[in-house]
JSON list of C-alpha atoms in Angstrom, two decimals:
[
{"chain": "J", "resi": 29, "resn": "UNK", "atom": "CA", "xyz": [14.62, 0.35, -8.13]},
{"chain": "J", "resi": 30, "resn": "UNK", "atom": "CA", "xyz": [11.84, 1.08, -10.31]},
{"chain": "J", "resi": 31, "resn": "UNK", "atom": "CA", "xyz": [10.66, 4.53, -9.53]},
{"chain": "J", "resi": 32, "resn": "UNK", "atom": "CA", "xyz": [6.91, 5.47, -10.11]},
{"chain": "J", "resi": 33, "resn": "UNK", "atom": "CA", "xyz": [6.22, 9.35, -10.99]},
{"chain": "J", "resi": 34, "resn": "UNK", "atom": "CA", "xyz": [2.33, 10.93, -10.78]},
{"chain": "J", "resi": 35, "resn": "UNK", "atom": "CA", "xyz": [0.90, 13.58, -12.47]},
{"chain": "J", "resi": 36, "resn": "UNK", "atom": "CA", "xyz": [-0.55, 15.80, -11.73]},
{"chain": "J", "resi": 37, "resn": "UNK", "atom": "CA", "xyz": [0.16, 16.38, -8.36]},
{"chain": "J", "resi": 38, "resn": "UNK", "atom": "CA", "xyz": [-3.20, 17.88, -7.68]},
{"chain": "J", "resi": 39, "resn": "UNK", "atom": "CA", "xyz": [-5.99, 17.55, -10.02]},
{"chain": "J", "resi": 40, "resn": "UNK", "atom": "CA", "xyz": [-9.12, 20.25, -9.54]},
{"chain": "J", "resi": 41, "resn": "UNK", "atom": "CA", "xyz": [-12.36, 18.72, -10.34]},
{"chain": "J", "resi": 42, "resn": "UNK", "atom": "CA", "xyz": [-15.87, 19.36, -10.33]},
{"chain": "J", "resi": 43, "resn": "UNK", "atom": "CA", "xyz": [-18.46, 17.05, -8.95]},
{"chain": "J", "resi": 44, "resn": "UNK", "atom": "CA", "xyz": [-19.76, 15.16, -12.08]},
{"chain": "J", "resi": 45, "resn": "UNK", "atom": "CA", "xyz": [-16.46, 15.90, -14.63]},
{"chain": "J", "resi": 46, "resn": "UNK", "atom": "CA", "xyz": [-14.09, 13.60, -15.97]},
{"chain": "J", "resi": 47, "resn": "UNK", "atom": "CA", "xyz": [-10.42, 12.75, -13.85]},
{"chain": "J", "resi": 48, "resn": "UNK", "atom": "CA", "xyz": [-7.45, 11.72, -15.80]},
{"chain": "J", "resi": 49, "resn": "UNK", "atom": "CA", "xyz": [-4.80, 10.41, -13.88]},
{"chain": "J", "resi": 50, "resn": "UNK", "atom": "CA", "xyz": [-1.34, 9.90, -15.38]},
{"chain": "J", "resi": 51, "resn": "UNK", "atom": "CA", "xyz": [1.20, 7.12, -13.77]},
{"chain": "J", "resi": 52, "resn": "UNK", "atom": "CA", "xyz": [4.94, 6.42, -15.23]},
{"chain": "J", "resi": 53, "resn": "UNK", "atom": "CA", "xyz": [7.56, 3.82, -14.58]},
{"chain": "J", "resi": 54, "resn": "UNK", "atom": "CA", "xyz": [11.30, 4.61, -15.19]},
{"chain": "J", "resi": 55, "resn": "UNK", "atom": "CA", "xyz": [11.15, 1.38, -16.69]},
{"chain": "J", "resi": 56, "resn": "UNK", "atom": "CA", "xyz": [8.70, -0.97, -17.97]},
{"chain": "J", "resi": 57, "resn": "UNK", "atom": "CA", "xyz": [6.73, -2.80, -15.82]},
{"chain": "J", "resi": 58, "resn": "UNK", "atom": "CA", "xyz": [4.53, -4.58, -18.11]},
{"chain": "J", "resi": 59, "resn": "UNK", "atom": "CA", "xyz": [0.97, -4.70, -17.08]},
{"chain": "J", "resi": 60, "resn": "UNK", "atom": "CA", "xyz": [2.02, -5.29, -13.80]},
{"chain": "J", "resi": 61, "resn": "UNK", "atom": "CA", "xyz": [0.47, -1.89, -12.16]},
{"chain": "J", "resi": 62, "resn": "UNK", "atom": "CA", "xyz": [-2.42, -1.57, -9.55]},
{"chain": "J", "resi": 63, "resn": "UNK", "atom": "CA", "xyz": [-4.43, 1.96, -8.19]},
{"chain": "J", "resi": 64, "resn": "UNK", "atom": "CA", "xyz": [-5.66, 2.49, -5.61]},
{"chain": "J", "resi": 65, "resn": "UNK", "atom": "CA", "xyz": [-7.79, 5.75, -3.61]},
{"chain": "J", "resi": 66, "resn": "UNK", "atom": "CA", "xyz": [-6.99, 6.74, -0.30]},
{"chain": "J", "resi": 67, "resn": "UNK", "atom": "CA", "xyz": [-8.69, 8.74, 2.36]},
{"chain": "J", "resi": 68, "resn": "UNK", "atom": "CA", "xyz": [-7.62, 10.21, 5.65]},
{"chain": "J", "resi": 69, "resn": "UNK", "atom": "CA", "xyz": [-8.26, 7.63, 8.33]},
{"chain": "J", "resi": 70, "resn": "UNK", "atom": "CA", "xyz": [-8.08, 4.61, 5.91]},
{"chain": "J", "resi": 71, "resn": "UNK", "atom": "CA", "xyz": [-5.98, 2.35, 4.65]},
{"chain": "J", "resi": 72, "resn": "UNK", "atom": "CA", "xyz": [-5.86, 2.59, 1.10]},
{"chain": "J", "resi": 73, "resn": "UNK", "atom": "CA", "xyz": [-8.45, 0.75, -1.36]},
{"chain": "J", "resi": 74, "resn": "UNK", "atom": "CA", "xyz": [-7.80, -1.76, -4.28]},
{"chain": "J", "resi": 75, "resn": "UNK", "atom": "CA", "xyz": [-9.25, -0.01, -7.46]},
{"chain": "J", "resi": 76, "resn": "UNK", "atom": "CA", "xyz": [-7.36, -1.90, -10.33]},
{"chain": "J", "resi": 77, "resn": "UNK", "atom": "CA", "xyz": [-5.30, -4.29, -10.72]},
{"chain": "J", "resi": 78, "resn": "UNK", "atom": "CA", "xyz": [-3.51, -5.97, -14.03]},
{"chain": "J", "resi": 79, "resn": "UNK", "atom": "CA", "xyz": [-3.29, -2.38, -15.03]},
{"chain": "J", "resi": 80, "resn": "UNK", "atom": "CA", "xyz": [-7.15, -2.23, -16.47]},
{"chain": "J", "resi": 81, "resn": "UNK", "atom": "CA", "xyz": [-8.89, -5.02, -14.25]},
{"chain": "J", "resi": 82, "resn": "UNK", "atom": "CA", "xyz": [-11.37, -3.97, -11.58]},
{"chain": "J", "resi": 83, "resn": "UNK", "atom": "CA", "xyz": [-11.10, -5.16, -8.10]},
{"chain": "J", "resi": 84, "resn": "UNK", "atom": "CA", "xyz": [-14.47, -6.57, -6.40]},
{"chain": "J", "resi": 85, "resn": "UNK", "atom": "CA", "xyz": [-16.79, -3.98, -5.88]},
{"chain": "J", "resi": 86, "resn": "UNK", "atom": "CA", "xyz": [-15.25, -1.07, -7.88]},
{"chain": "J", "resi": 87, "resn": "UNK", "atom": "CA", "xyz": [-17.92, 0.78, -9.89]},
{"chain": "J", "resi": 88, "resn": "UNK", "atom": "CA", "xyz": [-17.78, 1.02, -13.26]},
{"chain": "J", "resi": 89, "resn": "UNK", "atom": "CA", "xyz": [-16.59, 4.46, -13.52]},
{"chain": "J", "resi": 90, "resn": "UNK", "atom": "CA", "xyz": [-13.52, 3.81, -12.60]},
{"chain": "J", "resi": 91, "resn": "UNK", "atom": "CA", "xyz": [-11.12, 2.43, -15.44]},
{"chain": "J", "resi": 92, "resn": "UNK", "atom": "CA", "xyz": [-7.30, 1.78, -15.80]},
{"chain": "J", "resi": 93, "resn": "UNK", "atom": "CA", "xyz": [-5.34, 1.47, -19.33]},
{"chain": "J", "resi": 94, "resn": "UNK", "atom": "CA", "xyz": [-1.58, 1.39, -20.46]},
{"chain": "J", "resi": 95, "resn": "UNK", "atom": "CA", "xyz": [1.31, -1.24, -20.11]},
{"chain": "J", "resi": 96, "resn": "UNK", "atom": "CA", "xyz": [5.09, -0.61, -19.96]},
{"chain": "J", "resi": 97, "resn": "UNK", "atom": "CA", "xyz": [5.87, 2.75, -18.54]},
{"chain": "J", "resi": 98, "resn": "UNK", "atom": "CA", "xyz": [2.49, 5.01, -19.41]},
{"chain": "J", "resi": 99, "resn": "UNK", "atom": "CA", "xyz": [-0.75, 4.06, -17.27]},
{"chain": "J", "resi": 100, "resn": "UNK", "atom": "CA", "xyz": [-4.02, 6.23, -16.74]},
{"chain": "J", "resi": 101, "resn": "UNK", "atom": "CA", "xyz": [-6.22, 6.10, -14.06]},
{"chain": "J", "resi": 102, "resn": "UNK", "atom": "CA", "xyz": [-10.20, 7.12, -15.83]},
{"chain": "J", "resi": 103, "resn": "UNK", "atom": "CA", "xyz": [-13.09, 8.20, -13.03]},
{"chain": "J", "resi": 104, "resn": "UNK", "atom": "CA", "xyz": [-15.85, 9.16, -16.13]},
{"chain": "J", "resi": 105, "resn": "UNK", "atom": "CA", "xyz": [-18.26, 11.34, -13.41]},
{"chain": "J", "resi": 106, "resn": "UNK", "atom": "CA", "xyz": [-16.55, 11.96, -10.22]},
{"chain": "J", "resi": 107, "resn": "UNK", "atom": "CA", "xyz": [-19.25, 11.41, -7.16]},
{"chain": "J", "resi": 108, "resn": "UNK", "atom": "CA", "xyz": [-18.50, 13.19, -4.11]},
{"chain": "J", "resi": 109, "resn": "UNK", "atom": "CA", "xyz": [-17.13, 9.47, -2.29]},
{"chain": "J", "resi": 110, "resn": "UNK", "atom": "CA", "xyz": [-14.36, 10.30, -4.70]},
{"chain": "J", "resi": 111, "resn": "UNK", "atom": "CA", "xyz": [-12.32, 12.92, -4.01]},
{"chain": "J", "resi": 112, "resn": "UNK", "atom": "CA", "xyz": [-9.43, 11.74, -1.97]},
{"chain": "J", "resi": 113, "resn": "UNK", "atom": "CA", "xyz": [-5.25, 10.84, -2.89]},
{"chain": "J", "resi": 114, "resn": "UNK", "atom": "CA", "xyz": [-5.09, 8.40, -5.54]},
{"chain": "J", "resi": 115, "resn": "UNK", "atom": "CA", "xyz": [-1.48, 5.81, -5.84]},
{"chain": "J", "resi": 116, "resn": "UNK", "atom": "CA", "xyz": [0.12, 3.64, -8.78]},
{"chain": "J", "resi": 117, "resn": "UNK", "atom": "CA", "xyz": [2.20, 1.04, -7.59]},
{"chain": "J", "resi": 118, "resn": "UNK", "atom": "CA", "xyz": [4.27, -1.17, -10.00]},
{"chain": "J", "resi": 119, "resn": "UNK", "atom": "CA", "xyz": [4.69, -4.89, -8.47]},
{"chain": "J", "resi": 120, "resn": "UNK", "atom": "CA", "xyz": [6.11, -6.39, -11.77]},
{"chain": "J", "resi": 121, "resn": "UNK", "atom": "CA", "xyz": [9.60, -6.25, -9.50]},
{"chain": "J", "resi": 122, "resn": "UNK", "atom": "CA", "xyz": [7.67, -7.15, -6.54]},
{"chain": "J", "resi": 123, "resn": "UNK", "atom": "CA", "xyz": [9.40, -6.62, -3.61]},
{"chain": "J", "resi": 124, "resn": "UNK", "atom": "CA", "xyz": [9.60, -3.92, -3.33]},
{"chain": "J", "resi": 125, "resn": "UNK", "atom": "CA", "xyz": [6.54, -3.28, -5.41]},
{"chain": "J", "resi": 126, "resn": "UNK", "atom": "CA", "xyz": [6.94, 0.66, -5.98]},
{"chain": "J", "resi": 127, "resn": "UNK", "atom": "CA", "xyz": [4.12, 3.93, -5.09]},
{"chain": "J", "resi": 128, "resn": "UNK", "atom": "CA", "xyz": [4.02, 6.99, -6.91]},
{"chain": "J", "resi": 129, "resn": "UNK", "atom": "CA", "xyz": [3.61, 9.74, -4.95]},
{"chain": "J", "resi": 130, "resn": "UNK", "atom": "CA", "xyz": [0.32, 10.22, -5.43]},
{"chain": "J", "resi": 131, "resn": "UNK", "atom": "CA", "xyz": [-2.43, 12.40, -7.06]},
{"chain": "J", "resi": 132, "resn": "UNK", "atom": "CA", "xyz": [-4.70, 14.12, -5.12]},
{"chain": "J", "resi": 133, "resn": "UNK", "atom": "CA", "xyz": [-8.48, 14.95, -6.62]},
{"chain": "J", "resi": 134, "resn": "UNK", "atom": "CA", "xyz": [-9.80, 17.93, -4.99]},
{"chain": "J", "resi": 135, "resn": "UNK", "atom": "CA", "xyz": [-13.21, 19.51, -5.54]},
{"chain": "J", "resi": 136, "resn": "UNK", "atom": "CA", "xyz": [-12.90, 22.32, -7.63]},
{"chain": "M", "resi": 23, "resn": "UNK", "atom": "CA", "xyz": [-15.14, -10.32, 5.84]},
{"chain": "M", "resi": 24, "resn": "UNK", "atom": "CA", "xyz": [-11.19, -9.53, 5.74]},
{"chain": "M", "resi": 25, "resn": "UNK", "atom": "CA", "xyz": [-10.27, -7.43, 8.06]},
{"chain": "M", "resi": 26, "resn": "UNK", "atom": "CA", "xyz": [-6.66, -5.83, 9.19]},
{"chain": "M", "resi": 27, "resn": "UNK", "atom": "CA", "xyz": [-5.92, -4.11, 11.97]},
{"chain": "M", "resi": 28, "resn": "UNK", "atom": "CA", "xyz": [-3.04, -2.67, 13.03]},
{"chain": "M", "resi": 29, "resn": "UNK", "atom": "CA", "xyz": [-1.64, -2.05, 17.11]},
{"chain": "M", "resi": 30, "resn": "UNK", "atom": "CA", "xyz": [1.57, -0.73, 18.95]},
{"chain": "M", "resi": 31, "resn": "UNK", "atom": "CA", "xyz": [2.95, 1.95, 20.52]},
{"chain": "M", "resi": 32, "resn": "UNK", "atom": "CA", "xyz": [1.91, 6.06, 19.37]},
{"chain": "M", "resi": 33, "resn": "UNK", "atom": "CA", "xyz": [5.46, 7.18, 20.53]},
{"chain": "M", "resi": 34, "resn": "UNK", "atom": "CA", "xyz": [9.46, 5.38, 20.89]},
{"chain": "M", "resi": 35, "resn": "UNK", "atom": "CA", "xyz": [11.85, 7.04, 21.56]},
{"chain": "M", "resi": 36, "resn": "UNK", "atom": "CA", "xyz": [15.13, 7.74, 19.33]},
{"chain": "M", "resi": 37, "resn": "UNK", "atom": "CA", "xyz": [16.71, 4.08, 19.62]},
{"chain": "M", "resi": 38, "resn": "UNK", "atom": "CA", "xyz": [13.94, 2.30, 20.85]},
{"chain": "M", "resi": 39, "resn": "UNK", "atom": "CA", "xyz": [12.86, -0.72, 18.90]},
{"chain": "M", "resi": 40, "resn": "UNK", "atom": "CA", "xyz": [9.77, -0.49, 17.81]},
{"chain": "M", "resi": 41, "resn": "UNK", "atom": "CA", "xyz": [6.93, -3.79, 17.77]},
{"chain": "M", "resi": 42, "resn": "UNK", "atom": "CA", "xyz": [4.00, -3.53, 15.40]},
{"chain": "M", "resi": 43, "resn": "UNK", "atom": "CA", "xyz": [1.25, -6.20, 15.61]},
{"chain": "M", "resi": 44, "resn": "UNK", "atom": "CA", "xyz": [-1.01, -6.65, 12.78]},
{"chain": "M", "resi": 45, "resn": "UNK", "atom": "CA", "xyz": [-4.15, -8.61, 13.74]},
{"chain": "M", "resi": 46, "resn": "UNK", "atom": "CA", "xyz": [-5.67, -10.45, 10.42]},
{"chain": "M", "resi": 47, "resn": "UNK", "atom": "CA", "xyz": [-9.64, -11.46, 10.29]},
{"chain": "M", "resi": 48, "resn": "UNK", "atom": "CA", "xyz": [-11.92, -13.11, 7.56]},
{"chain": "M", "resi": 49, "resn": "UNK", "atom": "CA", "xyz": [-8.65, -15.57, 6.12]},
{"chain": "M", "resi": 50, "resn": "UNK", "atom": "CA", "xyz": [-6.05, -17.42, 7.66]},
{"chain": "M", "resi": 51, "resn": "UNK", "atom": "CA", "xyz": [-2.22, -17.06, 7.57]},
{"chain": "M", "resi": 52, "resn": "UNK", "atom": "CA", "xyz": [-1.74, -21.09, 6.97]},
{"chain": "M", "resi": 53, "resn": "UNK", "atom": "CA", "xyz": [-3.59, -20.58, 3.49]},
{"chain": "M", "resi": 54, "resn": "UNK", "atom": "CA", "xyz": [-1.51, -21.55, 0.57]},
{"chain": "M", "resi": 55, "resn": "UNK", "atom": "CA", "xyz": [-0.16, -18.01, -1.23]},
{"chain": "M", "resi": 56, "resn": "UNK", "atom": "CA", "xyz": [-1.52, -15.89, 1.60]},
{"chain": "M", "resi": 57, "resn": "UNK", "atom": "CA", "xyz": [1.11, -13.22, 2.44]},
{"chain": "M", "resi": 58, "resn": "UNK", "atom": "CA", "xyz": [1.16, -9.76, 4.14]},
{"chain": "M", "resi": 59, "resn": "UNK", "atom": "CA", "xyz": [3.03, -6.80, 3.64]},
{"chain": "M", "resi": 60, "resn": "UNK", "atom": "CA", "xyz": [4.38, -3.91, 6.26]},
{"chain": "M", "resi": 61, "resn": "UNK", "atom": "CA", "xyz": [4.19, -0.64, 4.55]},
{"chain": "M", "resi": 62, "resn": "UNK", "atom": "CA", "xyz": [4.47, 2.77, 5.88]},
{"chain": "M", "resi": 63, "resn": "UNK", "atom": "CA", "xyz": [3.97, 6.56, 4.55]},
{"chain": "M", "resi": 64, "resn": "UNK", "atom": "CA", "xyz": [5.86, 9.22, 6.55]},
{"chain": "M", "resi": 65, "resn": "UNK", "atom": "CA", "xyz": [4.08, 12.52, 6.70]},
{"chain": "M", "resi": 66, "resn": "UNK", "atom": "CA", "xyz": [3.34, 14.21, 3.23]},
{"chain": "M", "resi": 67, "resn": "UNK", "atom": "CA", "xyz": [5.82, 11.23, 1.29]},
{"chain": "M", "resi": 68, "resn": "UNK", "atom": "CA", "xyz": [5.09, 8.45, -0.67]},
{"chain": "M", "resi": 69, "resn": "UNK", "atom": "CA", "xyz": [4.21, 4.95, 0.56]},
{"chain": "M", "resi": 70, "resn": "UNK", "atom": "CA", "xyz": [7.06, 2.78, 1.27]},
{"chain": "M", "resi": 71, "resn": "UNK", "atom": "CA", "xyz": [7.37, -1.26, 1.53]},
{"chain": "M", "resi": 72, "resn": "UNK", "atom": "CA", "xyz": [9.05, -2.54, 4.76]},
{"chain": "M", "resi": 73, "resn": "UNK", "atom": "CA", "xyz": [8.35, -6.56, 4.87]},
{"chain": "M", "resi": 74, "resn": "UNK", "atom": "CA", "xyz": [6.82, -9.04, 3.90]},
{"chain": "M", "resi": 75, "resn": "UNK", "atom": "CA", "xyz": [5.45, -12.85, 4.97]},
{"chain": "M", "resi": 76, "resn": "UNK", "atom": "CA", "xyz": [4.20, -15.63, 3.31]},
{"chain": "M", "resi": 77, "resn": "UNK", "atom": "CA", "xyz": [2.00, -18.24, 4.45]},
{"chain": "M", "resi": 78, "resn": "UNK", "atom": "CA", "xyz": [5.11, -20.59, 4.35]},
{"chain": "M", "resi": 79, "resn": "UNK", "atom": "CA", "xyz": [7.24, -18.28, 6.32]},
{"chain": "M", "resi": 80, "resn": "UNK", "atom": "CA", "xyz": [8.97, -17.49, 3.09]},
{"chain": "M", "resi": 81, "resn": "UNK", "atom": "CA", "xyz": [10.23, -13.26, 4.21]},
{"chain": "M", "resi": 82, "resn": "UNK", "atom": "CA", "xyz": [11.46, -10.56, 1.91]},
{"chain": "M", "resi": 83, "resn": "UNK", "atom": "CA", "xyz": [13.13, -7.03, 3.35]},
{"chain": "M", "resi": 84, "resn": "UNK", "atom": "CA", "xyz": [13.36, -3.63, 2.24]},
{"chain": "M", "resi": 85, "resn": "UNK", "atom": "CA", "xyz": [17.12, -3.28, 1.31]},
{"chain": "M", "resi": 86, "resn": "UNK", "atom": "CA", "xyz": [17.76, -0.05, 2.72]},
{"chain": "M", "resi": 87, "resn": "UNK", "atom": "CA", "xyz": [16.03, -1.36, 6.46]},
{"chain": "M", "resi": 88, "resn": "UNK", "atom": "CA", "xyz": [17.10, -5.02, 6.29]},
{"chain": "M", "resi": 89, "resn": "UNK", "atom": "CA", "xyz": [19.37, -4.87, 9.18]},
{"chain": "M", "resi": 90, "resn": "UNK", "atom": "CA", "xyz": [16.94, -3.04, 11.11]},
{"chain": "M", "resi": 91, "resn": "UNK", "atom": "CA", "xyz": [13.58, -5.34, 10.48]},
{"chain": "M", "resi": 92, "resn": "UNK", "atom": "CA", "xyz": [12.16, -8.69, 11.54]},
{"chain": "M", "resi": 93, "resn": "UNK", "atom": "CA", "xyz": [8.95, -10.01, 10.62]},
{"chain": "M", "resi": 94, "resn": "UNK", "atom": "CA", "xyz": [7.17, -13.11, 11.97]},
{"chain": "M", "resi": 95, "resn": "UNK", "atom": "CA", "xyz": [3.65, -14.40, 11.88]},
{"chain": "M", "resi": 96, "resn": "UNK", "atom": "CA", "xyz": [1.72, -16.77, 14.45]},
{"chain": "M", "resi": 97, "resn": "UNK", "atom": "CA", "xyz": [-0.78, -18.40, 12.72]},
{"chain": "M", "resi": 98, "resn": "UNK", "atom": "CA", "xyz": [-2.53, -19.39, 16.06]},
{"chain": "M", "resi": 99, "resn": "UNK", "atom": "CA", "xyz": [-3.16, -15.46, 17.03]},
{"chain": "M", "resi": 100, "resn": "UNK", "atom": "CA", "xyz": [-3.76, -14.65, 13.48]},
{"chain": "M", "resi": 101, "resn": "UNK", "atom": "CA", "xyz": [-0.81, -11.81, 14.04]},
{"chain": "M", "resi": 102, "resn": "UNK", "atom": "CA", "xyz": [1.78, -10.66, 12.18]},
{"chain": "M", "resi": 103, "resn": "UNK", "atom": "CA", "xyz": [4.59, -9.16, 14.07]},
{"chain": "M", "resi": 104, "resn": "UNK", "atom": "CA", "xyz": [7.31, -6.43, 12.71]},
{"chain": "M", "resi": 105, "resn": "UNK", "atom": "CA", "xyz": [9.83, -5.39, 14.83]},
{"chain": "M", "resi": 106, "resn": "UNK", "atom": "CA", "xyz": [12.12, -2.63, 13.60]},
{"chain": "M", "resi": 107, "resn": "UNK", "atom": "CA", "xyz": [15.16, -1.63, 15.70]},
{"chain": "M", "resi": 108, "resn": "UNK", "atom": "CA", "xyz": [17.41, 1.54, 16.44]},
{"chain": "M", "resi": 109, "resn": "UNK", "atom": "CA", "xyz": [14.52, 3.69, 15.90]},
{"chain": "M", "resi": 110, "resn": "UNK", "atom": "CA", "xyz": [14.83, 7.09, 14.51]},
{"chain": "M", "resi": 111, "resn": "UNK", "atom": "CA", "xyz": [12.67, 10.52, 14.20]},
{"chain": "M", "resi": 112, "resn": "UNK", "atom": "CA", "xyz": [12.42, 9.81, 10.14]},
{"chain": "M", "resi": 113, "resn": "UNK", "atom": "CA", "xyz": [10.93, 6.67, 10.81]},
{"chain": "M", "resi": 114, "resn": "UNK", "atom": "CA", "xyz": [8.03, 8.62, 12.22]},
{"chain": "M", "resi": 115, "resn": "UNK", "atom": "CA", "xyz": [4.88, 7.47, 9.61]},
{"chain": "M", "resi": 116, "resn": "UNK", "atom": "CA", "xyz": [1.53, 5.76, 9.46]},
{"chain": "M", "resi": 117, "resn": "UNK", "atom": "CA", "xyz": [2.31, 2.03, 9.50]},
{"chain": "M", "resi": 118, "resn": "UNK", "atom": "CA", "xyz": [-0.14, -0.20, 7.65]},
{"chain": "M", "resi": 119, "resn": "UNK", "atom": "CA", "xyz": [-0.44, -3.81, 7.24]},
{"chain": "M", "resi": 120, "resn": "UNK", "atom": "CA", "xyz": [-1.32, -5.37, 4.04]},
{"chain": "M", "resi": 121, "resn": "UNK", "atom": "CA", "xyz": [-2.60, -8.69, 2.43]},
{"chain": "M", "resi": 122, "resn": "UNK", "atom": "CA", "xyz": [-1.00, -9.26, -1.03]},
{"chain": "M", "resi": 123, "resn": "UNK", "atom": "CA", "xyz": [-3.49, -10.26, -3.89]},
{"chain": "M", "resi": 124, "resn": "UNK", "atom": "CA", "xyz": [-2.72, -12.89, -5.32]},
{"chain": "M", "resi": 125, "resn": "UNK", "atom": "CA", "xyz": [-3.22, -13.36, -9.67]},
{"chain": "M", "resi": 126, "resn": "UNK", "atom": "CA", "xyz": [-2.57, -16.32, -11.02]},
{"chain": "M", "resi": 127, "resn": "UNK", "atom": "CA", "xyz": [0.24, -17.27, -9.17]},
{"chain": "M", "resi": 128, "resn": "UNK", "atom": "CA", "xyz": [1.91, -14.05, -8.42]},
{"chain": "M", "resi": 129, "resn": "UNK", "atom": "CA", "xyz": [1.75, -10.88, -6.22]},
{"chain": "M", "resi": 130, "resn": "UNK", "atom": "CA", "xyz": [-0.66, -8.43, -7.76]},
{"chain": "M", "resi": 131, "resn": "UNK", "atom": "CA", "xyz": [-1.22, -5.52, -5.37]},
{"chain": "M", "resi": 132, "resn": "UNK", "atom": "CA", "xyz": [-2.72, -5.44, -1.81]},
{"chain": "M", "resi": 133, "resn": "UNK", "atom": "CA", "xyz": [-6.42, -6.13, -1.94]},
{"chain": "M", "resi": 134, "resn": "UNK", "atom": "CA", "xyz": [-7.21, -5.14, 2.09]},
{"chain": "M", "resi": 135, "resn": "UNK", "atom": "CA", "xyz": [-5.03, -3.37, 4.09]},
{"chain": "M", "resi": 136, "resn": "UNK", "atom": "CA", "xyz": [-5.39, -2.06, 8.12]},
{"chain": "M", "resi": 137, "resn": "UNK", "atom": "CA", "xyz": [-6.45, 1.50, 9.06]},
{"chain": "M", "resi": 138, "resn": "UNK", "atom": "CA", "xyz": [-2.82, 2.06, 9.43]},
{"chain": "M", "resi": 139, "resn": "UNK", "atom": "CA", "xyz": [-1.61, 3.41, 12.92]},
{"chain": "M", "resi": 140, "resn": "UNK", "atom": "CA", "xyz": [0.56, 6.52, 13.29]},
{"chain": "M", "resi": 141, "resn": "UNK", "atom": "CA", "xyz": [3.75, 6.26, 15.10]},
{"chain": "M", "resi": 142, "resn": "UNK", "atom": "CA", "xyz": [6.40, 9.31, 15.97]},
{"chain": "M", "resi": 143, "resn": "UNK", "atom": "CA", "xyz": [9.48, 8.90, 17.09]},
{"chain": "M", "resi": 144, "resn": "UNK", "atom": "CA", "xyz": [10.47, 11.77, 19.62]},
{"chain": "M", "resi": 145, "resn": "UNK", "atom": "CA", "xyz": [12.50, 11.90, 22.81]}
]
């Protein structure tokens, strides 16, 4: 099983700043990697997909990159909607289609 | 406007089976590549895949649960039934439903996914 490891954990942030999520497969998984942001109450949200392609209806400050095992999550000026858990999930050996654990952006 | 929505029991006991219906909205389970995806995330862990169901009935397991999972779909209700059995208090977690999105011809994510419903297992 491919496993899926987040960093950091939990990422401090100020309303406005730059988040830099970090996402890494044991293996490589190509470009085969979606996000996606979670909040309490929800089910979790399609950000990107194809490791760097928007889903419909993301804004523009969110932005994916990497293929094989290193993948970044980009939000250039966090807005207050976006503070919540953020998830990587490798489905290039889909099922099971591995999470990471999960990085949580917190306002600082 | 897709929609997912998931409904069942709050709380089984310790070998109980468990029945989760997820009602599906805004697509229909008979469309070609359509699939959906149980997935559940126990308290403070990771998310974890259970099931899956394609449009042509086509089903994958988890591995580790396969002898304890069935999934099924009835097109007619728009549902998609998982039944998992032998229930335990570490299968206590938010279960959530989830339509795969589909790229090109394969699997690329989950683009909707239900509210997710929170079931403990306690006796």
């Amino acid at each position: 099983e491919i496993v899926m490891t987040q960093s950091p954990a939990t990422l401090s942030v100020s309303p406005g700043e730059r988040a830099t999520l970090s996402c890494r497969a044991s293996q490589s998984v190509s470009s085969n990697l979606a996000w996606y942001q979670h909040k309490p109450g929800q089910g979790p949200r399609l950000l990107i997909y194809g490791a760097s392609t928007r889903a419909t209806g993301i804004p523009a400050r969110f932005s994916g990159s990497g293929s094989g095992t290193e993948f970044t999550l980009t939000i250039s000026s966090l807005q207050s909607e976006d503070f919540a858990v953020y998830y990587c999930q490798q489905y290039n050996n889909w099922p099971p289609g591995t999470f990471g654990q999960g990085t949580k952006v917190e306002i600082k | 406007q897709v929609t997912l929505k998931e409904s069942g029991p709050v709380l089984v006991k310790p070998t109980e089976t468990l029945t989760l219906t997820c009602t599906v909205s805004g697509f229909s389970l008979s469309n070609a590549r359509v699939g959906v995806s149980w997935i559940r995330q126990p308290p403070g862990k990771a998310l974890e895949w259970l099931a899956h169901i394609f449009s042509n009935d086509e089903k994958s397991y988890s591995t580790s649960l396969k002898s304890r999972l069935t999934i099924s779909k009835d097109t007619s209700k728009s549902q998609v039934v998982l039944t998992m059995t032998n229930m335990d208090p570490v299968d206590t977690a938010t279960y959530y439903c989830a339509r795969t999105k589909i790229s090109g011809l394969a699997v690329a994510g989950y683009d909707y996914w239900g509210q997710g419903t929170l079931v403990t297992v306690s006796s």
